[in-house]
PDB file of C-alpha atoms in Angstrom:
ATOM      1  CA  MET A1384     105.950 104.473 112.738  1.00 40.00           C
ATOM      2  CA  THR A1385     105.238 107.594 111.134  1.00 41.00           C
ATOM      3  CA  ARG A1386     103.786 111.918 111.712  1.00 40.00           C
ATOM      4  CA  LEU A1387     101.397 111.907 109.001  1.00 40.00           C
ATOM      5  CA  SER A1388      99.414 115.557 108.631  1.00 37.00           C
ATOM      6  CA  HIS A1389      97.406 117.272 105.568  1.00 39.00           C
ATOM      7  CA  VAL A1390      96.947 120.926 104.890  1.00 38.00           C
ATOM      8  CA  SER A1391      93.410 122.244 106.696  1.00 40.00           C
ATOM      9  CA  ARG A1392      92.892 119.095 108.955  1.00 49.00           C
ATOM     10  CA  LYS A1393      94.129 118.033 112.950  1.00 53.00           C
ATOM     11  CA  GLU A1394      97.575 116.713 112.464  1.00 56.00           C
ATOM     12  CA  ILE A1395      97.385 112.948 113.817  1.00 59.00           C
ATOM     13  CA  ASP A1396      99.961 111.553 116.460  1.00 63.00           C
ATOM     14  CA  PHE A1397     101.960 108.627 115.912  1.00 67.00           C
ATOM     15  CA  THR A1398     100.435 106.192 113.603  1.00 75.00           C
ATOM     16  CA  GLY A1399     102.388 102.590 112.487  1.00 83.00           C
ATOM     17  CA  LEU A1400     102.943 101.955 109.514  1.00 87.00           C
ATOM     18  CA  VAL A1401     102.173  98.229 107.252  1.00 88.00           C
ATOM     19  CA  TYR A1402     102.452  96.596 104.218  1.00 88.00           C
ATOM     20  CA  PRO A1403     100.136  93.246 102.377  1.00 88.00           C
ATOM     21  CA  GLU A1404     102.030  89.995 103.159  1.00 80.00           C
ATOM     22  CA  THR A1405     100.407  86.679 102.663  1.00 74.00           C
ATOM     23  CA  PRO A1406     101.413  83.553 102.182  1.00 72.00           C
ATOM     24  CA  GLY A1407     102.080  81.331  99.643  1.00 64.00           C
ATOM     25  CA  LEU A1408     104.452  81.452  96.618  1.00 57.00           C
ATOM     26  CA  LEU A1409     104.258  85.087  96.081  1.00 66.00           C
ATOM     27  CA  PRO A1410     103.805  86.832  99.701  1.00 61.00           C
ATOM     28  CA  THR A1411     104.010  90.431  98.100  1.00 64.00           C
ATOM     29  CA  ALA A1412     101.252  91.041  95.757  1.00 74.00           C
ATOM     30  CA  ALA A1413      99.332  91.896  98.259  1.00 75.00           C
ATOM     31  CA  GLY A1414     100.970  94.915  98.433  1.00 82.00           C
ATOM     32  CA  VAL A1415     100.548  96.392  94.196  1.00 85.00           C
ATOM     33  CA  CYS A1416      98.756  99.283  94.720  1.00 85.00           C
ATOM     34  CA  GLU A1417      96.542  98.820  91.885  1.00 82.00           C
ATOM     35  CA  SER A1418      95.253  95.627  93.698  1.00 81.00           C
ATOM     36  CA  LEU A1419      95.902  96.103  97.686  1.00 83.00           C
ATOM     37  CA  SER A1420      95.124  92.998  99.531  1.00 82.00           C
ATOM     38  CA  LEU A1421      94.081  94.310 103.205  1.00 84.00           C
ATOM     39  CA  ASN A1422      91.877  90.985 104.187  1.00 80.00           C
ATOM     40  CA  ASN A1423      94.708  89.979 106.535  1.00 79.00           C
ATOM     41  CA  THR A1424      96.449  93.081 107.029  1.00 84.00           C
ATOM     42  CA  PRO A1425      95.859  95.775 110.587  1.00 87.00           C
ATOM     43  CA  VAL A1426      94.717  98.675 108.290  1.00 87.00           C
ATOM     44  CA  VAL A1427      92.596 100.599 111.179  1.00 89.00           C
ATOM     45  CA  GLY A1428      94.110 103.689 111.510  1.00 87.00           C
ATOM     46  CA  ASN A1429      97.908 103.279 110.255  1.00 88.00           C
ATOM     47  CA  VAL A1430      99.512 104.318 107.017  1.00 90.00           C
ATOM     48  CA  VAL A1431      99.687 101.702 104.234  1.00 91.00           C
ATOM     49  CA  LEU A1432     102.488 100.919 101.949  1.00 92.00           C
ATOM     50  CA  CYS A1433     102.361  99.827  98.275  1.00 90.00           C
ATOM     51  CA  PHE A1434     104.295  99.450  95.507  1.00 91.00           C
ATOM     52  CA  THR A1435     102.984 100.301  90.869  1.00 87.00           C
ATOM     53  CA  THR A1436     105.169  99.900  88.242  1.00 80.00           C
ATOM     54  CA  VAL A1437     102.694 102.327  86.658  1.00 76.00           C
ATOM     55  CA  GLY A1438     103.024 105.715  86.004  1.00 66.00           C
ATOM     56  CA  SER A1439     100.327 107.775  85.712  1.00 64.00           C
ATOM     57  CA  ARG A1440      97.518 108.228  88.512  1.00 73.00           C
ATOM     58  CA  SER A1441      95.461 105.028  88.542  1.00 76.00           C
ATOM     59  CA  ALA A1442      97.444 103.759  90.901  1.00 79.00           C
ATOM     60  CA  MET A1443      97.291 106.358  93.165  1.00 81.00           C
ATOM     61  CA  ALA A1444      93.604 106.938  93.035  1.00 83.00           C
ATOM     62  CA  SER A1445      93.509 103.009  94.113  1.00 84.00           C
ATOM     63  CA  ALA A1446      95.072 102.516  96.714  1.00 87.00           C
ATOM     64  CA  SER A1447      93.580 105.573  98.542  1.00 87.00           C
ATOM     65  CA  SER A1448      89.937 104.011  97.884  1.00 87.00           C
ATOM     66  CA  ALA A1449      91.127 100.790  98.681  1.00 88.00           C
ATOM     67  CA  VAL A1450      93.253 101.962 102.507  1.00 90.00           C
ATOM     68  CA  ARG A1451      90.634 105.041 103.005  1.00 89.00           C
ATOM     69  CA  ALA A1452      87.452 102.437 103.263  1.00 89.00           C
ATOM     70  CA  ALA A1453      89.492  99.488 104.891  1.00 89.00           C
ATOM     71  CA  GLY A1454      89.329 102.847 107.460  1.00 90.00           C
ATOM     72  CA  GLY A1455      93.521 102.525 106.605  1.00 89.00           C
ATOM     73  CA  VAL A1456      94.817 107.356 108.034  1.00 89.00           C
ATOM     74  CA  GLY A1457      97.508 107.412 105.128  1.00 89.00           C
ATOM     75  CA  VAL A1458      99.345 104.837 102.378  1.00 91.00           C
ATOM     76  CA  VAL A1459     102.865 105.382 101.083  1.00 91.00           C
ATOM     77  CA  ILE A1460     103.630 105.041  97.703  1.00 89.00           C
ATOM     78  CA  ALA A1461     106.457 103.477  96.159  1.00 89.00           C
ATOM     79  CA  ARG A1462     107.050 103.563  92.611  1.00 86.00           C
ATOM     80  CA  ASN A1463     109.714 104.087  89.791  1.00 80.00           C
ATOM     81  CA  PRO A1464     111.199 107.371  89.767  1.00 72.00           C
ATOM     82  CA  SER A1465     109.691 110.799  88.820  1.00 71.00           C
ATOM     83  CA  ASN A1466     109.495 114.120  89.227  1.00 66.00           C
ATOM     84  CA  ALA A1467     105.308 114.176  88.122  1.00 66.00           C
ATOM     85  CA  LEU A1468     103.239 115.109  90.518  1.00 68.00           C
ATOM     86  CA  ALA A1469      99.877 114.878  91.607  1.00 69.00           C
ATOM     87  CA  PRO A1470      97.314 115.299  94.185  1.00 69.00           C
ATOM     88  CA  CYS A1471      96.129 112.913  96.556  1.00 72.00           C
ATOM     89  CA  SER A1472      92.593 111.220  95.530  1.00 66.00           C
ATOM     90  CA  ASN A1473      89.823 113.421  96.955  1.00 71.00           C
ATOM     91  CA  GLY A1474      92.077 114.475  99.786  1.00 75.00           C
ATOM     92  CA  PHE A1475      93.556 110.934 100.926  1.00 84.00           C
ATOM     93  CA  PRO A1476      97.015 112.306 102.384  1.00 86.00           C
ATOM     94  CA  CYS A1477      99.337 110.216 100.571  1.00 86.00           C
ATOM     95  CA  ILE A1478     103.544 110.417  99.346  1.00 86.00           C
ATOM     96  CA  MET A1479     104.694 108.976  96.902  1.00 85.00           C
ATOM     97  CA  VAL A1480     108.676 108.065  96.783  1.00 87.00           C
ATOM     98  CA  ASP A1481     111.608 106.500  93.992  1.00 85.00           C
ATOM     99  CA  ARG A1482     110.569 102.646  94.991  1.00 86.00           C
ATOM    100  CA  GLU A1483     114.385 101.996  96.611  1.00 86.00           C
ATOM    101  CA  LEU A1484     113.450 104.630  99.244  1.00 88.00           C
ATOM    102  CA  GLY A1485     110.027 102.282  99.431  1.00 89.00           C
ATOM    103  CA  THR A1486     112.070  99.373  99.365  1.00 90.00           C
ATOM    104  CA  GLU A1487     114.128 101.804 102.975  1.00 90.00           C
ATOM    105  CA  ILE A1488     110.123 102.664 103.957  1.00 89.00           C
ATOM    106  CA  LEU A1489     110.071  98.361 104.107  1.00 89.00           C
ATOM    107  CA  PHE A1490     113.257  96.919 105.345  1.00 88.00           C
ATOM    108  CA  TYR A1491     112.487  99.730 108.410  1.00 87.00           C
ATOM    109  CA  ILE A1492     108.832  97.991 108.872  1.00 86.00           C
ATOM    110  CA  ARG A1493     110.134  94.528 108.558  1.00 83.00           C
ATOM    111  CA  SER A1494     112.825  95.433 111.616  1.00 82.00           C
ATOM    112  CA  THR A1495     112.784  96.365 115.299  1.00 63.00           C
ATOM    113  CA  MET A1496     113.780  99.803 114.701  1.00 55.00           C
ATOM    114  CA  LYS A1497     114.127 102.738 117.675  1.00 55.00           C
ATOM    115  CA  LEU A1498     111.990 106.284 116.445  1.00 53.00           C
ATOM    116  CA  SER A1499     114.854 108.860 116.660  1.00 60.00           C
ATOM    117  CA  PRO A1500     113.867 112.232 116.589  1.00 64.00           C
ATOM    118  CA  SER A1501     111.776 113.640 112.613  1.00 64.00           C
ATOM    119  CA  LYS A1502     114.150 116.030 110.979  1.00 69.00           C
ATOM    120  CA  THR A1503     113.027 118.629 107.663  1.00 68.00           C
ATOM    121  CA  LEU A1504     115.370 119.030 104.443  1.00 65.00           C
ATOM    122  CA  VAL A1505     115.652 121.951 103.584  1.00 70.00           C
ATOM    123  CA  GLY A1506     116.804 124.102 100.518  1.00 65.00           C
ATOM    124  CA  LYS A1507     117.431 120.388  99.032  1.00 59.00           C
ATOM    125  CA  PRO A1508     115.954 121.154  95.326  1.00 66.00           C
ATOM    126  CA  VAL A1509     114.920 118.698  92.841  1.00 70.00           C
ATOM    127  CA  SER A1510     117.872 118.971  89.393  1.00 76.00           C
ATOM    128  CA  THR A1511     117.330 119.665  86.338  1.00 85.00           C
ATOM    129  CA  LYS A1512     115.173 117.285  83.854  1.00 88.00           C
ATOM    130  CA  ILE A1513     114.558 117.569  80.585  1.00 90.00           C
ATOM    131  CA  ALA A1514     110.492 115.265  80.066  1.00 89.00           C
ATOM    132  CA  TYR A1515     110.634 112.345  79.094  1.00 85.00           C
ATOM    133  CA  PHE A1516     107.549 113.682  76.768  1.00 87.00           C
ATOM    134  CA  SER A1517     109.647 116.825  76.367  1.00 88.00           C
ATOM    135  CA  SER A1518     110.162 117.389  72.126  1.00 85.00           C
ATOM    136  CA  ARG A1519     113.260 116.003  71.054  1.00 88.00           C
ATOM    137  CA  GLY A1520     116.164 118.132  67.466  1.00 86.00           C
ATOM    138  CA  PRO A1521     116.315 118.184  64.965  1.00 84.00           C
ATOM    139  CA  SER A1522     113.972 119.345  62.915  1.00 77.00           C
ATOM    140  CA  SER A1523     112.238 115.345  60.821  1.00 74.00           C
ATOM    141  CA  ILE A1524     110.630 118.238  57.933  1.00 69.00           C
ATOM    142  CA  ALA A1525     114.073 120.951  57.839  1.00 69.00           C
ATOM    143  CA  PRO A1526     117.424 119.602  60.052  1.00 72.00           C
ATOM    144  CA  ALA A1527     118.911 122.927  58.803  1.00 68.00           C
ATOM    145  CA  SER A1528     116.433 124.584  61.291  1.00 72.00           C
ATOM    146  CA  LEU A1529     117.941 123.810  64.326  1.00 77.00           C
ATOM    147  CA  LYS A1530     114.761 122.664  67.179  1.00 85.00           C
ATOM    148  CA  PRO A1531     113.750 123.174  69.953  1.00 90.00           C
ATOM    149  CA  ASP A1532     114.541 126.908  70.205  1.00 91.00           C
ATOM    150  CA  ILE A1533     114.175 126.957  73.797  1.00 93.00           C
ATOM    151  CA  ALA A1534     113.455 125.325  77.757  1.00 93.00           C
ATOM    152  CA  ALA A1535     111.034 125.631  80.153  1.00 93.00           C
ATOM    153  CA  PRO A1536     109.028 124.447  83.321  1.00 91.00           C
ATOM    154  CA  GLY A1537     106.254 122.375  81.987  1.00 90.00           C
ATOM    155  CA  VAL A1538     105.945 119.614  84.549  1.00 88.00           C
ATOM    156  CA  SER A1539     103.509 118.769  87.481  1.00 86.00           C
ATOM    157  CA  ILE A1540     102.231 123.298  87.225  1.00 88.00           C
ATOM    158  CA  LEU A1541     100.216 123.988  89.247  1.00 87.00           C
ATOM    159  CA  ALA A1542      97.738 126.292  87.314  1.00 87.00           C
ATOM    160  CA  ALA A1543      94.035 127.718  87.672  1.00 88.00           C
ATOM    161  CA  SER A1544      91.822 124.793  85.509  1.00 87.00           C
ATOM    162  CA  SER A1545      88.357 124.688  84.500  1.00 86.00           C
ATOM    163  CA  PRO A1546      85.718 123.574  86.783  1.00 84.00           C
ATOM    164  CA  LEU A1547      85.395 120.073  83.907  1.00 86.00           C
ATOM    165  CA  ASP A1548      89.232 119.226  84.905  1.00 84.00           C
ATOM    166  CA  PRO A1549      88.583 114.797  86.848  1.00 80.00           C
ATOM    167  CA  PHE A1550      92.113 116.453  88.580  1.00 77.00           C
ATOM    168  CA  MET A1551      91.159 120.326  89.600  1.00 78.00           C
ATOM    169  CA  ASP A1552      91.372 120.807  93.224  1.00 76.00           C
ATOM    170  CA  GLY A1553      89.793 123.874  94.618  1.00 78.00           C
ATOM    171  CA  GLU A1554      90.055 125.787  91.556  1.00 84.00           C
ATOM    172  CA  PHE A1555      93.967 124.733  90.863  1.00 87.00           C
ATOM    173  CA  ALA A1556      95.597 121.205  89.049  1.00 87.00           C
ATOM    174  CA  LEU A1557      98.512 119.541  88.576  1.00 86.00           C
ATOM    175  CA  HIS A1558      99.883 119.286  84.592  1.00 87.00           C
ATOM    176  CA  SER A1559     102.396 118.888  82.744  1.00 88.00           C
ATOM    177  CA  GLY A1560     103.371 119.396  78.663  1.00 88.00           C
ATOM    178  CA  THR A1561     104.244 121.648  76.729  1.00 87.00           C
ATOM    179  CA  THR A1562     100.726 124.180  77.205  1.00 88.00           C
ATOM    180  CA  MET A1563     102.534 123.953  80.703  1.00 91.00           C
ATOM    181  CA  ALA A1564     105.709 125.247  79.193  1.00 92.00           C
ATOM    182  CA  THR A1565     104.345 127.501  76.431  1.00 92.00           C
ATOM    183  CA  PRO A1566     102.925 130.128  79.499  1.00 92.00           C
ATOM    184  CA  HIS A1567     105.831 130.945  80.747  1.00 94.00           C
ATOM    185  CA  ILE A1568     107.416 132.024  78.372  1.00 95.00           C
ATOM    186  CA  SER A1569     104.398 133.655  76.847  1.00 95.00           C
ATOM    187  CA  GLY A1570     105.175 136.182  80.075  1.00 95.00           C
ATOM    188  CA  ILE A1571     108.682 136.304  79.773  1.00 96.00           C
ATOM    189  CA  VAL A1572     108.211 137.613  76.834  1.00 96.00           C
ATOM    190  CA  GLU A1573     105.488 140.205  77.936  1.00 96.00           C
ATOM    191  CA  LEU A1574     107.800 141.485  80.693  1.00 96.00           C
ATOM    192  CA  LEU A1575     110.704 141.987  77.983  1.00 96.00           C
ATOM    193  CA  LYS A1576     108.521 143.716  75.418  1.00 95.00           C
ATOM    194  CA  ALA A1577     107.501 145.854  78.573  1.00 96.00           C
ATOM    195  CA  LEU A1578     111.229 146.823  79.522  1.00 95.00           C
ATOM    196  CA  HIS A1579     112.603 146.847  76.001  1.00 95.00           C
ATOM    197  CA  PRO A1580     110.138 147.698  73.597  1.00 94.00           C
ATOM    198  CA  SER A1581     111.455 148.786  70.352  1.00 92.00           C
ATOM    199  CA  TRP A1582     113.052 144.595  70.744  1.00 92.00           C
ATOM    200  CA  SER A1583     111.278 142.539  68.047  1.00 89.00           C
ATOM    201  CA  PRO A1584     110.243 138.691  68.146  1.00 88.00           C
ATOM    202  CA  ALA A1585     113.819 137.996  66.912  1.00 87.00           C
ATOM    203  CA  ALA A1586     115.679 140.283  69.398  1.00 92.00           C
ATOM    204  CA  ILE A1587     113.532 139.109  72.058  1.00 93.00           C
ATOM    205  CA  LYS A1588     113.823 134.412  71.148  1.00 92.00           C
ATOM    206  CA  SER A1589     117.632 136.327  70.671  1.00 92.00           C
ATOM    207  CA  ALA A1590     117.824 137.228  73.980  1.00 95.00           C
ATOM    208  CA  LEU A1591     116.214 135.057  74.881  1.00 95.00           C
ATOM    209  CA  VAL A1592     118.524 131.635  73.371  1.00 94.00           C
ATOM    210  CA  THR A1593     121.488 133.169  73.449  1.00 93.00           C
ATOM    211  CA  THR A1594     121.193 133.531  77.081  1.00 94.00           C
ATOM    212  CA  ALA A1595     119.565 130.109  79.243  1.00 94.00           C
ATOM    213  CA  TRP A1596     120.487 127.577  80.938  1.00 92.00           C
ATOM    214  CA  ARG A1597     122.913 125.117  79.719  1.00 91.00           C
ATOM    215  CA  ILE A1598     123.513 123.936  83.343  1.00 89.00           C
ATOM    216  CA  GLY A1599     121.831 123.764  86.024  1.00 84.00           C
ATOM    217  CA  PRO A1600     120.733 126.984  88.060  1.00 76.00           C
ATOM    218  CA  LEU A1601     122.302 125.313  90.801  1.00 77.00           C
ATOM    219  CA  GLY A1602     125.311 124.962  89.069  1.00 83.00           C
ATOM    220  CA  GLU A1603     124.451 120.770  88.147  1.00 85.00           C
ATOM    221  CA  PRO A1604     124.209 119.155  85.265  1.00 89.00           C
ATOM    222  CA  ILE A1605     121.460 118.867  82.735  1.00 91.00           C
ATOM    223  CA  PHE A1606     119.943 115.027  82.395  1.00 89.00           C
ATOM    224  CA  ALA A1607     117.768 114.392  80.033  1.00 90.00           C
ATOM    225  CA  GLU A1608     114.902 111.196  81.153  1.00 86.00           C
ATOM    226  CA  GLY A1609     113.859 108.562  78.180  1.00 81.00           C
ATOM    227  CA  SER A1610     116.081 105.832  77.603  1.00 76.00           C
ATOM    228  CA  PRO A1611     118.299 105.527  78.102  1.00 79.00           C
ATOM    229  CA  ARG A1612     118.875 108.369  80.201  1.00 81.00           C
ATOM    230  CA  LYS A1613     121.071 110.539  78.942  1.00 89.00           C
ATOM    231  CA  LEU A1614     123.090 114.417  79.767  1.00 91.00           C
ATOM    232  CA  ALA A1615     121.529 117.128  77.931  1.00 92.00           C
ATOM    233  CA  ASP A1616     122.716 118.645  74.611  1.00 92.00           C
ATOM    234  CA  PRO A1617     120.837 121.424  72.545  1.00 91.00           C
ATOM    235  CA  PHE A1618     118.786 119.477  70.467  1.00 91.00           C
ATOM    236  CA  ASP A1619     117.059 118.486  74.329  1.00 92.00           C
ATOM    237  CA  TYR A1620     116.350 121.493  75.254  1.00 92.00           C
ATOM    238  CA  GLY A1621     117.554 124.165  72.288  1.00 92.00           C
ATOM    239  CA  GLY A1622     118.803 127.427  73.371  1.00 92.00           C
ATOM    240  CA  GLY A1623     118.936 126.117  77.507  1.00 93.00           C
ATOM    241  CA  ILE A1624     116.762 126.370  79.993  1.00 93.00           C
ATOM    242  CA  VAL A1625     115.240 129.894  80.074  1.00 94.00           C
ATOM    243  CA  ASN A1626     117.113 132.470  82.304  1.00 94.00           C
ATOM    244  CA  PRO A1627     114.145 135.309  82.334  1.00 94.00           C
ATOM    245  CA  ASN A1628     116.663 137.768  84.514  1.00 94.00           C
ATOM    246  CA  GLU A1629     119.495 137.788  81.856  1.00 94.00           C
ATOM    247  CA  ALA A1630     117.978 137.992  79.159  1.00 95.00           C
ATOM    248  CA  ALA A1631     116.534 141.008  79.945  1.00 94.00           C
ATOM    249  CA  GLU A1632     120.046 142.466  80.801  1.00 92.00           C
ATOM    250  CA  SER A1633     121.215 140.326  77.309  1.00 89.00           C
ATOM    251  CA  GLY A1634     124.840 142.121  75.955  1.00 84.00           C
ATOM    252  CA  LEU A1635     123.676 141.453  72.700  1.00 86.00           C
ATOM    253  CA  VAL A1636     120.730 140.035  70.480  1.00 88.00           C
ATOM    254  CA  HIS A1637     120.435 139.498  66.498  1.00 85.00           C
ATOM    255  CA  ASP A1638     117.968 141.129  65.378  1.00 83.00           C
ATOM    256  CA  TRP A1639     116.427 140.333  61.588  1.00 73.00           C
ATOM    257  CA  ALA A1640     116.812 143.953  58.782  1.00 62.00           C
ATOM    258  CA  HIS A1641     113.097 143.478  56.993  1.00 65.00           C
ATOM    259  CA  LEU A1642     110.831 140.609  58.446  1.00 65.00           C
ATOM    260  CA  THR A1643     110.447 139.683  54.548  1.00 69.00           C
ATOM    261  CA  THR A1644     114.172 138.638  55.167  1.00 66.00           C
ATOM    262  CA  TYR A1645     113.080 136.265  58.283  1.00 63.00           C
ATOM    263  CA  ILE A1646     109.716 134.280  55.874  1.00 68.00           C
ATOM    264  CA  THR A1647     112.606 133.798  53.103  1.00 70.00           C
ATOM    265  CA  SER A1648     114.720 132.269  55.096  1.00 67.00           C
ATOM    266  CA  VAL A1649     112.196 129.437  56.530  1.00 66.00           C
ATOM    267  CA  LEU A1650     110.579 129.440  52.796  1.00 69.00           C
ATOM    268  CA  TRP A1651     113.725 128.452  51.547  1.00 68.00           C
ATOM    269  CA  VAL A1652     114.934 125.894  53.776  1.00 65.00           C
ATOM    270  CA  THR A1653     111.325 124.735  54.320  1.00 65.00           C
ATOM    271  CA  THR A1654     110.571 124.006  50.794  1.00 69.00           C
ATOM    272  CA  THR A1655     114.252 123.051  49.569  1.00 66.00           C
ATOM    273  CA  GLN A1656     114.341 120.163  52.408  1.00 63.00           C
ATOM    274  CA  LEU A1657     110.852 119.488  50.973  1.00 64.00           C
ATOM    275  CA  TYR A1658     112.020 119.199  47.701  1.00 64.00           C
ATOM    276  CA  LEU A1659     114.713 116.152  48.141  1.00 62.00           C
ATOM    277  CA  SER A1660     112.997 114.084  50.139  1.00 64.00           C
ATOM    278  CA  LEU A1661     110.570 114.461  47.204  1.00 62.00           C
ATOM    279  CA  TRP A1662     113.120 113.778  44.481  1.00 61.00           C
ATOM    280  CA  ASN A1663     114.392 111.096  46.694  1.00 63.00           C
ATOM    281  CA  ASN A1664     111.442 109.888  46.380  1.00 63.00           C
ATOM    282  CA  LEU A1665     110.705 109.484  42.624  1.00 59.00           C
ATOM    283  CA  HIS A1666     114.404 108.945  42.161  1.00 55.00           C
ATOM    284  CA  SER A1667     115.010 105.701  44.636  1.00 51.00           C
ATOM    285  CA  VAL A1668     114.399 101.933  43.618  1.00 41.00           C
ATOM    286  CA  PRO A1669     112.233 100.969  47.097  1.00 42.00           C
ATOM    287  CA  THR A1670     110.921  97.591  47.836  1.00 37.00           C
ATOM    288  CA  PRO A1671     107.232  97.039  48.219  1.00 35.00           C
ATOM    289  CA  SER A1672     108.680  96.379  52.568  1.00 34.00           C
ATOM    290  CA  CYS A1673     110.463 100.068  52.830  1.00 32.00           C
ATOM    291  CA  LEU A1674     108.683 102.030  50.998  1.00 33.00           C
ATOM    292  CA  PHE A1675     106.946 104.205  53.274  1.00 31.00           C
ATOM    293  CA  TRP A1676     105.754 107.661  52.060  1.00 33.00           C
ATOM    294  CA  MET A1677     105.541 110.378  54.743  1.00 31.00           C
TER     295      MET A1677
END
């Protein structure tokens, strides 16, 4: 049993939780979100649990459409752990949980446990992570140039969007990527420039990188998503997670005396690395099976 509510909709009272199962060798095959089989399940007026291994929004859209068409009032989607969020399809009530919690819900459905009063947990933030799709260092062209520079929020960011965006809901959509992280840094840079008009771009970058968090805001370690999952290091987050308040009060900033010095340094590192790469390719004795040109 669960209690469902949805923004701008009347609250639904206690409803049943069901999980599609069929007789045979694969009794749980009917509970796959992308191909729900609800013929033998009392869906009308109930919330349906399903499982998926697909990370895209297609599983959520398929499950929501199938449950809605069958008369259900909501869907619980159990998937691989992820911090990515997405709106429910066409405003249909849904929630995404990891597979471990989904399995606990399934055991609950199969049990005869009694209901207990609901509880709301407050102040339990998600631990800081570097997204699996975030670019990692060092630079492939110039390893001596340390990259990345800094990390910023870029996963499941609620942002204004175009009317042509298929995921837009009420002029806003949840998106992820560098296109979401970059505006955070740009806005912080604008504020720093307003506080310190005399700071050059190099000084602002210095303030951001040297004051960034290398542990989570609450003191927890920062993890890097990927395969395998590991503790993050400077090749994952650069100087760290951007910390605008500390950057605004940076006690020491590094600056370049002249812009030409900075440009010359970058060009020297880049061209030297490119020259050495070409030299090695021209003076090596490669075999056809391992000859690669960049």
